[in-house]
Amino acid sequence: METTELKIEDLSIIANGYVSSLINKLLNRAFKKHNLNITTEQWTVLTSLNNNDFQTQQGLSEDTFKQKGSITRLIDTLVKNQLVERTSSPNDRRSNLIHITDLGKKIDNKAKEVVTDIYNKSIKGVTYTEILKVKSIMTIIINNLINEDNL
Amino acid sequence: METTELKIEDLSIIANGYVSSLINKLLNRAFKKHNLNITTEQWTVLTSLNNNDFQTQQGLSEDTFKQKGSITRLIDTLVKNQLVERTSSPNDRRSNLIHITDLGKKIDNKAKEVVTDIYNKSIKGVTYTEILKVKSIMTIIINNLINEDNL
DNA sequence: GCATAATAGTTGATACATCAACTATCGTCA
DNA sequence: TGACGATAGTTGATGTATCAACTATTATGC
């Protein structure tokens, strides 16, 4: 394997999160414009629950790649806005079970349309094959970083 | 051009910023470990100045893709830690000129080593050609989003 | 059965982001 | 030259992330 002569600039467009922060900004504006009253972070949690209801906060933490402290606060907000309900697990009193409400589902479905719209606009001129290629490379990078994470 | 049948999951690994936030987390830990006493965001500004000294905050804002409010506060911190100096521009009293100090350069150069190391570890198993491919696709996406941004 | 370790969740401190409103200065042009 | 719009920077409110310390509960192993 040749030594790759990587320059910082080559990876920085991936590493600096400019794409994701740009998407995040646009999505938050679009959510506001459509009166959805959620943030993209809240939407990430909501959509995880809409796919798989009654998860623990720990489960949500793993599924959304967010730390459990962040999940606690996001759930606080979602509960306050009646998009989810938090109940203590009967099996394990350390755990909470989070349940998405009907309102939560409704908001999530509307948000999905907004997200799909912006995602589609973002990939104009990029083929589906290319997207999948990027996805697979990102996955490799993520795994490398996760290994690095366990020092 | 065929209609791409994009699923949200296909783009979410790019859009949700997991890669960048993971890199960010690892870099911040590594900076702390090496007693550099900066964050990745501060480093972004510092390295921009090390490449091109005496920029205005507006210039830094454009070069680093950060909003000017964020730049104000980052510069505040960098000034406090004596990594940069902020002086009012003699030509245009609205503008500030930001100058990286010797200490700032020293820290930036050390940080560059830490960043390069983590970047290299992150791309194990990925070819340089693939990196460039990802980079070019990201650039397309960014441009699409920027156009979308000017509503 | 009890001490100890592991796990789930909360919380305080700190850093950064966005948005939007604000001040100060400069440029333009009738 | 004087009004008005554009530009540079600051700031307050709000949302989220990290880290680390903390409580409460459950699982493990001698």
GROMACS .gro file of C-alpha atoms (C1' of nucleotides) in nm:
model
  362
    1MET     CA    1   0.000   0.000   0.000
    2GLU     CA    2   0.147   0.332  -0.105
    3THR     CA    3   0.182   0.608   0.146
    4THR     CA    4  -0.096   0.852   0.070
    5GLU     CA    5   0.031   1.204   0.064
    6LEU     CA    6  -0.278   1.351   0.221
    7LYS     CA    7  -0.300   1.724   0.258
    8ILE     CA    8  -0.515   1.868   0.531
    9GLU     CA    9  -0.715   2.061   0.274
   10ASP     CA   10  -0.811   1.738   0.098
   11LEU     CA   11  -0.995   1.602   0.395
   12SER     CA   12  -1.106   1.923   0.555
   13ILE     CA   13  -1.413   1.958   0.338
   14ILE     CA   14  -1.527   1.627   0.482
   15ALA     CA   15  -1.396   1.684   0.830
   16ASN     CA   16  -1.502   2.038   0.895
   17GLY     CA   17  -1.870   1.956   0.869
   18TYR     CA   18  -1.950   2.234   0.630
   19VAL     CA   19  -2.195   2.022   0.433
   20SER     CA   20  -2.380   1.902   0.737
   21SER     CA   21  -2.393   2.240   0.904
   22LEU     CA   22  -2.522   2.394   0.583
   23ILE     CA   23  -2.791   2.128   0.554
   24ASN     CA   24  -2.869   2.172   0.920
   25LYS     CA   25  -2.915   2.544   0.879
   26LEU     CA   26  -3.138   2.507   0.575
   27LEU     CA   27  -3.347   2.238   0.741
   28ASN     CA   28  -3.398   2.442   1.054
   29ARG     CA   29  -3.514   2.737   0.847
   30ALA     CA   30  -3.745   2.514   0.643
   31PHE     CA   31  -3.893   2.360   0.957
   32LYS     CA   32  -3.961   2.706   1.091
   33LYS     CA   33  -4.109   2.817   0.762
   34HIS     CA   34  -4.349   2.523   0.770
   35ASN     CA   35  -4.436   2.594   1.133
   36LEU     CA   36  -4.312   2.255   1.246
   37ASN     CA   37  -4.157   2.395   1.563
   38ILE     CA   38  -3.879   2.140   1.586
   39THR     CA   39  -3.505   2.144   1.526
   40THR     CA   40  -3.316   1.895   1.314
   41GLU     CA   41  -3.174   1.738   1.627
   42GLN     CA   42  -3.520   1.688   1.769
   43TRP     CA   43  -3.630   1.551   1.433
   44THR     CA   44  -3.350   1.293   1.442
   45VAL     CA   45  -3.484   1.161   1.769
   46LEU     CA   46  -3.844   1.179   1.655
   47THR     CA   47  -3.780   0.987   1.337
   48SER     CA   48  -3.590   0.721   1.526
   49LEU     CA   49  -3.896   0.675   1.746
   50ASN     CA   50  -4.134   0.677   1.453
   51ASN     CA   51  -3.937   0.385   1.310
   52ASN     CA   52  -3.901   0.210   1.643
   53ASP     CA   53  -4.125   0.322   1.926
   54PHE     CA   54  -4.073   0.271   2.299
   55GLN     CA   55  -3.696   0.287   2.293
   56THR     CA   56  -3.494   0.362   2.602
   57GLN     CA   57  -3.289   0.679   2.610
   58GLN     CA   58  -2.983   0.461   2.590
   59GLY     CA   59  -3.119   0.302   2.274
   60LEU     CA   60  -3.194   0.641   2.125
   61SER     CA   61  -2.846   0.753   2.215
   62GLU     CA   62  -2.694   0.467   2.016
   63ASP     CA   63  -2.934   0.497   1.725
   64THR     CA   64  -2.884   0.870   1.678
   65PHE     CA   65  -2.513   0.884   1.769
   66LYS     CA   66  -2.589   1.142   2.035
   67GLN     CA   67  -2.460   1.134   2.389
   68LYS     CA   68  -2.705   1.044   2.658
   69GLY     CA   69  -2.681   1.388   2.813
   70SER     CA   70  -2.797   1.536   2.486
   71ILE     CA   71  -3.078   1.284   2.463
   72THR     CA   72  -3.199   1.376   2.811
   73ARG     CA   73  -3.235   1.740   2.713
   74LEU     CA   74  -3.382   1.671   2.371
   75ILE     CA   75  -3.643   1.444   2.528
   76ASP     CA   76  -3.718   1.715   2.785
   77THR     CA   77  -3.805   1.951   2.502
   78LEU     CA   78  -4.001   1.693   2.306
   79VAL     CA   79  -4.204   1.604   2.614
   80LYS     CA   80  -4.275   1.971   2.682
   81ASN     CA   81  -4.402   2.008   2.327
   82GLN     CA   82  -4.608   1.689   2.358
   83LEU     CA   83  -4.435   1.509   2.074
   84VAL     CA   84  -4.323   1.219   2.293
   85GLU     CA   85  -4.400   1.072   2.635
   86ARG     CA   86  -4.144   0.952   2.887
   87THR     CA   87  -4.239   0.670   3.122
   88SER     CA   88  -4.031   0.465   3.357
   89SER     CA   89  -3.970   0.110   3.240
   90PRO     CA   90  -4.156  -0.148   3.451
   91ASN     CA   91  -3.881  -0.406   3.394
   92ASP     CA   92  -3.585  -0.191   3.478
   93ARG     CA   93  -3.644   0.114   3.688
   94ARG     CA   94  -3.319   0.269   3.572
   95SER     CA   95  -3.458   0.297   3.219
   96ASN     CA   96  -3.714   0.523   3.061
   97LEU     CA   97  -3.930   0.420   2.771
   98ILE     CA   98  -3.994   0.694   2.517
   99HIS     CA   99  -4.315   0.685   2.318
  100ILE     CA  100  -4.394   0.902   2.019
  101THR     CA  101  -4.739   1.061   2.032
  102ASP     CA  102  -4.981   1.097   1.741
  103LEU     CA  103  -4.884   1.461   1.718
  104GLY     CA  104  -4.521   1.356   1.713
  105LYS     CA  105  -4.585   1.118   1.425
  106LYS     CA  106  -4.770   1.386   1.236
  107ILE     CA  107  -4.488   1.635   1.276
  108ASP     CA  108  -4.229   1.375   1.184
  109ASN     CA  109  -4.409   1.285   0.863
  110LYS     CA  110  -4.438   1.647   0.760
  111ALA     CA  111  -4.072   1.700   0.844
  112LYS     CA  112  -3.977   1.402   0.630
  113GLU     CA  113  -4.124   1.577   0.325
  114VAL     CA  114  -3.926   1.891   0.397
  115VAL     CA  115  -3.606   1.693   0.445
  116THR     CA  116  -3.656   1.487   0.130
  117ASP     CA  117  -3.713   1.801  -0.069
  118ILE     CA  118  -3.389   1.963   0.048
  119TYR     CA  119  -3.193   1.640   0.014
  120ASN     CA  120  -3.312   1.605  -0.346
  121LYS     CA  121  -3.215   1.959  -0.427
  122SER     CA  122  -2.874   1.908  -0.270
  123ILE     CA  123  -2.777   1.618  -0.496
  124LYS     CA  124  -2.864   1.773  -0.829
  125GLY     CA  125  -2.592   1.665  -1.070
  126VAL     CA  126  -2.482   1.373  -0.854
  127THR     CA  127  -2.573   1.018  -0.950
  128TYR     CA  128  -2.720   0.767  -0.714
  129THR     CA  129  -2.415   0.548  -0.761
  130GLU     CA  130  -2.194   0.833  -0.650
  131ILE     CA  131  -2.403   0.886  -0.340
  132LEU     CA  132  -2.366   0.523  -0.248
  133LYS     CA  133  -1.992   0.547  -0.308
  134VAL     CA  134  -1.964   0.845  -0.077
  135LYS     CA  135  -2.174   0.665   0.177
  136SER     CA  136  -1.947   0.361   0.176
  137ILE     CA  137  -1.634   0.573   0.213
  138MET     CA  138  -1.791   0.767   0.497
  139THR     CA  139  -1.869   0.437   0.665
  140ILE     CA  140  -1.506   0.329   0.641
  141ILE     CA  141  -1.394   0.659   0.789
  142ILE     CA  142  -1.645   0.632   1.069
  143ASN     CA  143  -1.525   0.286   1.160
  144ASN     CA  144  -1.164   0.399   1.160
  145LEU     CA  145  -1.254   0.686   1.389
  146ILE     CA  146  -1.458   0.471   1.622
  147ASN     CA  147  -1.164   0.236   1.662
  148GLU     CA  148  -0.947   0.535   1.731
  149ASP     CA  149  -1.203   0.648   1.984
  150ASN     CA  150  -1.143   0.348   2.208
  151LEU     CA  151  -0.801   0.447   2.330
  152MET     CA  152  -3.164   1.246  -1.646
  153GLU     CA  153  -3.340   0.972  -1.453
  154THR     CA  154  -3.527   1.058  -1.139
  155THR     CA  155  -3.310   0.940  -0.854
  156GLU     CA  156  -3.508   0.747  -0.601
  157LEU     CA  157  -3.320   0.885  -0.303
  158LYS     CA  158  -3.402   0.752   0.040
  159ILE     CA  159  -3.341   0.973   0.339
  160GLU     CA  160  -3.111   0.710   0.486
  161ASP     CA  161  -2.885   0.727   0.182
  162LEU     CA  162  -2.794   1.086   0.238
  163SER     CA  163  -2.830   1.105   0.612
  164ILE     CA  164  -2.481   0.974   0.679
  165ILE     CA  165  -2.354   1.274   0.485
  166ALA     CA  166  -2.613   1.518   0.609
  167ASN     CA  167  -2.623   1.439   0.977
  168GLY     CA  168  -2.263   1.540   1.028
  169TYR     CA  169  -2.168   1.227   1.214
  170VAL     CA  170  -1.824   1.209   1.052
  171SER     CA  171  -1.742   1.570   1.122
  172SER     CA  172  -1.870   1.565   1.477
  173LEU     CA  173  -1.672   1.249   1.544
  174ILE     CA  174  -1.357   1.405   1.403
  175ASN     CA  175  -1.430   1.719   1.598
  176LYS     CA  176  -1.461   1.526   1.920
  177LEU     CA  177  -1.139   1.333   1.863
  178LEU     CA  178  -0.949   1.646   1.766
  179ASN     CA  179  -1.065   1.837   2.070
  180ARG     CA  180  -0.953   1.551   2.293
  181ALA     CA  181  -0.619   1.530   2.114
  182PHE     CA  182  -0.565   1.905   2.145
  183LYS     CA  183  -0.633   1.882   2.515
  184LYS     CA  184  -0.405   1.581   2.549
  185HIS     CA  185  -0.123   1.778   2.385
  186ASN     CA  186  -0.194   2.079   2.606
  187LEU     CA  187  -0.267   2.300   2.307
  188ASN     CA  188  -0.555   2.472   2.484
  189ILE     CA  189  -0.756   2.542   2.169
  190THR     CA  190  -1.071   2.400   2.018
  191THR     CA  191  -1.107   2.287   1.659
  192GLU     CA  192  -1.313   2.595   1.582
  193GLN     CA  193  -1.039   2.820   1.714
  194TRP     CA  194  -0.788   2.618   1.517
  195THR     CA  195  -0.984   2.676   1.197
  196VAL     CA  196  -0.953   3.050   1.247
  197LEU     CA  197  -0.591   3.027   1.354
  198THR     CA  198  -0.488   2.826   1.053
  199SER     CA  199  -0.665   3.064   0.820
  200LEU     CA  200  -0.460   3.346   0.969
  201ASN     CA  201  -0.140   3.148   0.954
  202ASN     CA  202  -0.197   3.112   0.580
  203ASN     CA  203  -0.311   3.468   0.534
  204ASP     CA  204  -0.238   3.714   0.812
  205PHE     CA  205  -0.409   4.046   0.882
  206GLN     CA  206  -0.752   3.945   0.757
  207THR     CA  207  -1.064   4.131   0.859
  208GLN     CA  208  -1.325   3.945   1.061
  209GLN     CA  209  -1.545   3.957   0.753
  210GLY     CA  210  -1.269   3.790   0.554
  211LEU     CA  211  -1.225   3.524   0.821
  212SER     CA  212  -1.596   3.469   0.823
  213GLU     CA  213  -1.595   3.393   0.451
  214ASP     CA  214  -1.281   3.184   0.460
  215THR     CA  215  -1.394   2.964   0.746
  216PHE     CA  216  -1.764   2.949   0.658
  217LYS     CA  217  -1.852   3.079   1.002
  218GLN     CA  218  -2.097   3.357   1.073
  219LYS     CA  219  -1.953   3.686   1.180
  220GLY     CA  220  -2.112   3.658   1.523
  221SER     CA  221  -1.922   3.336   1.576
  222ILE     CA  222  -1.601   3.497   1.453
  223THR     CA  223  -1.640   3.783   1.700
  224ARG     CA  224  -1.654   3.543   1.991
  225LEU     CA  225  -1.381   3.315   1.864
  226ILE     CA  226  -1.150   3.612   1.819
  227ASP     CA  227  -1.239   3.729   2.169
  228THR     CA  228  -1.113   3.400   2.305
  229LEU     CA  229  -0.804   3.393   2.084
  230VAL     CA  230  -0.713   3.747   2.190
  231LYS     CA  231  -0.759   3.656   2.554
  232ASN     CA  232  -0.523   3.362   2.508
  233GLN     CA  233  -0.275   3.581   2.319
  234LEU     CA  234  -0.285   3.377   2.000
  235VAL     CA  235  -0.400   3.671   1.788
  236GLU     CA  236  -0.421   4.049   1.811
  237ARG     CA  237  -0.717   4.260   1.703
  238THR     CA  238  -0.652   4.612   1.579
  239SER     CA  239  -0.878   4.859   1.410
  240SER     CA  240  -0.809   4.906   1.042
  241PRO     CA  241  -0.658   5.249   0.963
  242ASN     CA  242  -0.826   5.253   0.622
  243ASP     CA  243  -1.174   5.158   0.730
  244ARG     CA  244  -1.266   5.212   1.090
  245ARG     CA  245  -1.553   4.966   1.060
  246SER     CA  246  -1.306   4.682   1.009
  247ASN     CA  247  -1.069   4.505   1.241
  248LEU     CA  248  -0.745   4.352   1.126
  249ILE     CA  249  -0.657   4.025   1.294
  250HIS     CA  250  -0.294   3.932   1.333
  251ILE     CA  251  -0.163   3.594   1.444
  252THR     CA  252   0.108   3.614   1.709
  253ASP     CA  253   0.422   3.404   1.726
  254LEU     CA  254   0.261   3.197   1.996
  255GLY     CA  255  -0.042   3.156   1.771
  256LYS     CA  256   0.176   3.029   1.488
  257LYS     CA  257   0.352   2.790   1.721
  258ILE     CA  258   0.024   2.647   1.847
  259ASP     CA  259  -0.116   2.623   1.496
  260ASN     CA  260   0.184   2.429   1.372
  261LYS     CA  261   0.163   2.184   1.658
  262ALA     CA  262  -0.208   2.147   1.601
  263LYS     CA  263  -0.147   2.073   1.235
  264GLU     CA  264   0.055   1.768   1.332
  265VAL     CA  265  -0.221   1.641   1.556
  266VAL     CA  266  -0.481   1.697   1.285
  267THR     CA  267  -0.273   1.530   1.015
  268ASP     CA  268  -0.222   1.230   1.237
  269ILE     CA  269  -0.594   1.184   1.300
  270TYR     CA  270  -0.683   1.252   0.939
  271ASN     CA  271  -0.437   0.986   0.826
  272LYS     CA  272  -0.578   0.734   1.069
  273SER     CA  273  -0.931   0.813   0.955
  274ILE     CA  274  -0.867   0.725   0.590
  275LYS     CA  275  -0.704   0.389   0.640
  276GLY     CA  276  -0.836   0.167   0.362
  277VAL     CA  277  -0.945   0.458   0.147
  278THR     CA  278  -0.745   0.555  -0.161
  279TYR     CA  279  -0.640   0.906  -0.240
  280THR     CA  280  -0.846   0.895  -0.558
  281GLU     CA  281  -1.152   0.810  -0.354
  282ILE     CA  282  -1.090   1.101  -0.121
  283LEU     CA  283  -1.073   1.336  -0.416
  284LYS     CA  284  -1.394   1.187  -0.554
  285VAL     CA  285  -1.574   1.245  -0.226
  286LYS     CA  286  -1.434   1.594  -0.215
  287SER     CA  287  -1.568   1.676  -0.561
  288ILE     CA  288  -1.913   1.541  -0.480
  289MET     CA  289  -1.921   1.735  -0.156
  290THR     CA  290  -1.835   2.046  -0.353
  291ILE     CA  291  -2.127   1.989  -0.587
  292ILE     CA  292  -2.361   1.941  -0.291
  293ILE     CA  293  -2.230   2.254  -0.125
  294ASN     CA  294  -2.291   2.461  -0.435
  295ASN     CA  295  -2.643   2.326  -0.471
  296LEU     CA  296  -2.713   2.415  -0.111
  297ILE     CA  297  -2.565   2.760  -0.139
  298ASN     CA  298  -2.789   2.832  -0.435
  299GLU     CA  299  -3.081   2.707  -0.232
  300ASP     CA  300  -2.968   2.936   0.047
  301ASN     CA  301  -3.035   3.249  -0.159
  302LEU     CA  302  -3.411   3.229  -0.153
  303DG     C1'  303  -2.648  -1.242   5.059
  304DC     C1'  304  -2.348  -0.876   5.011
  305DA     C1'  305  -1.987  -0.601   4.826
  306DT     C1'  306  -1.869  -0.431   4.398
  307DA     C1'  307  -1.910  -0.334   3.921
  308DA     C1'  308  -2.191  -0.202   3.548
  309DT     C1'  309  -2.566   0.050   3.355
  310DA     C1'  310  -2.937   0.436   3.283
  311DG     C1'  311  -3.023   0.877   3.331
  312DT     C1'  312  -2.953   1.374   3.512
  313DT     C1'  313  -2.711   1.788   3.563
  314DG     C1'  314  -2.361   2.184   3.584
  315DA     C1'  315  -1.991   2.408   3.341
  316DT     C1'  316  -1.829   2.548   2.921
  317DA     C1'  317  -1.802   2.622   2.409
  318DC     C1'  318  -2.008   2.712   1.979
  319DA     C1'  319  -2.398   2.784   1.643
  320DT     C1'  320  -2.798   3.048   1.464
  321DC     C1'  321  -3.100   3.442   1.429
  322DA     C1'  322  -3.199   3.895   1.467
  323DA     C1'  323  -3.155   4.345   1.632
  324DC     C1'  324  -2.835   4.697   1.713
  325DT     C1'  325  -2.430   5.062   1.653
  326DA     C1'  326  -2.083   5.270   1.385
  327DT     C1'  327  -1.876   5.381   0.970
  328DC     C1'  328  -1.838   5.425   0.481
  329DG     C1'  329  -2.005   5.484  -0.014
  330DT     C1'  330  -2.318   5.658  -0.342
  331DC     C1'  331  -2.559   5.990  -0.580
  332DA     C1'  332  -2.907   6.340  -0.661
  333DT     C1'  333  -2.328   6.784   0.094
  334DG     C1'  334  -2.665   6.535   0.299
  335DA     C1'  335  -2.980   6.145   0.301
  336DC     C1'  336  -2.986   5.669   0.252
  337DG     C1'  337  -2.830   5.220   0.181
  338DA     C1'  338  -2.451   4.895   0.238
  339DT     C1'  339  -2.101   4.699   0.521
  340DA     C1'  340  -1.830   4.551   0.963
  341DG     C1'  341  -1.874   4.415   1.390
  342DT     C1'  342  -2.120   4.331   1.857
  343DT     C1'  343  -2.453   4.131   2.144
  344DG     C1'  344  -2.864   3.885   2.365
  345DA     C1'  345  -3.164   3.491   2.336
  346DT     C1'  346  -3.188   3.026   2.252
  347DG     C1'  347  -3.051   2.539   2.123
  348DT     C1'  348  -2.722   2.178   2.132
  349DA     C1'  349  -2.262   1.944   2.212
  350DT     C1'  350  -1.892   1.777   2.519
  351DC     C1'  351  -1.703   1.636   2.956
  352DA     C1'  352  -1.733   1.490   3.395
  353DA     C1'  353  -1.938   1.417   3.825
  354DC     C1'  354  -2.339   1.253   4.037
  355DT     C1'  355  -2.767   0.941   4.183
  356DA     C1'  356  -3.034   0.537   4.141
  357DT     C1'  357  -3.090   0.083   4.012
  358DT     C1'  358  -2.955  -0.372   3.860
  359DA     C1'  359  -2.617  -0.757   3.772
  360DT     C1'  360  -2.222  -1.026   3.907
  361DG     C1'  361  -1.936  -1.316   4.171
  362DC     C1'  362  -1.732  -1.489   4.582
   0.00000   0.00000   0.00000
